[in-house]
Amino acid sequence: MESRTGFLISQIKQVQSRVFQRLLQDCGVAEFNGPQGRILYVLWQKDAVPIVELSRKTGLAKNTLTAMLGRMEDAGLIERRAAGCDKRQSLILLTEKSRNLQGKYDEVSRKMNEIFYQGFTEEEVRETDQRLDRILLNLEQSQHKPKKEKE
């Protein structure tokens, strides 16, 4: 079967990032950029998250994430705290500053959804989300499969 899905997803991601950044600016959000917003989004759902979990949920590599977290910490958006049971593991927590930005982020997300689904019916939106969830699951499962041995 021939498909342009991978190409289209890549194109969507690139254009979506530019539009999202513009919407952040239009809404007066200068405190973080789009990728940092992904990190904050995960933390707004559940605070005090280990870096490994944050990496998995954002799709960002640990080394990329570590550098971004450093900048976010310097900007006062997050703080790191040692996990109670394992002092070697640090948890990433929201600050009051970042908690206060959630409303603006939610507004930008709402506007993004309006752009994404302009002209879609509710059923088409649900179907699209379901199919994208399946694609993501397939990719995540493939990511964990052992590499085939060379013959």
Coordinates of C-alpha atoms in Angstrom, one line a residue, residues 16-72:
Q16 CA 1.7 23.6 13.0
S17 CA 4.8 24.7 14.9
R18 CA 5.0 28.0 13.0
V19 CA 1.3 28.7 13.5
F20 CA 1.4 27.8 17.2
Q21 CA 4.3 30.1 17.7
R22 CA 2.5 32.9 16.0
L23 CA -0.6 32.3 18.1
L24 CA 1.5 32.3 21.3
Q25 CA 2.9 35.7 20.3
D26 CA -0.6 37.0 19.3
C27 CA -1.9 36.0 22.8
G28 CA 1.0 37.8 24.4
V29 CA 2.8 34.7 25.6
A30 CA 6.5 35.5 25.6
E31 CA 7.5 33.3 28.6
F32 CA 7.8 30.1 26.6
N33 CA 8.0 28.7 23.1
G34 CA 6.0 25.9 21.4
P35 CA 8.3 22.9 22.5
Q36 CA 8.4 24.3 26.1
G37 CA 4.6 24.5 25.9
R38 CA 4.5 20.8 25.3
I39 CA 6.5 20.3 28.5
L40 CA 4.2 22.6 30.5
Y41 CA 1.1 20.9 29.0
V42 CA 2.3 17.6 30.4
L43 CA 3.0 19.2 33.8
W44 CA -0.4 20.9 33.8
Q45 CA -2.0 17.5 33.5
K46 CA 0.2 16.0 36.3
D47 CA 2.8 17.9 38.3
A48 CA 6.0 16.4 39.8
V49 CA 7.0 14.2 36.8
P50 CA 10.3 12.4 36.5
I51 CA 12.4 13.4 33.4
V52 CA 12.0 9.9 31.9
E53 CA 8.2 10.2 32.0
L54 CA 8.4 13.7 30.7
S55 CA 10.5 12.6 27.8
R56 CA 8.1 9.8 26.9
K57 CA 5.0 12.0 27.1
T58 CA 6.5 14.9 25.1
G59 CA 8.4 12.8 22.6
L60 CA 11.5 14.8 23.3
A61 CA 14.9 13.1 23.6
K62 CA 16.3 13.2 27.1
N63 CA 19.3 15.3 26.1
T64 CA 17.1 17.8 24.3
L65 CA 14.7 17.8 27.3
T66 CA 17.5 18.4 29.8
A67 CA 18.7 21.5 27.9
M68 CA 15.2 22.8 27.6
L69 CA 14.5 22.2 31.3
G70 CA 17.6 24.2 32.2
R71 CA 16.4 27.2 30.2
M72 CA 12.9 26.8 31.7

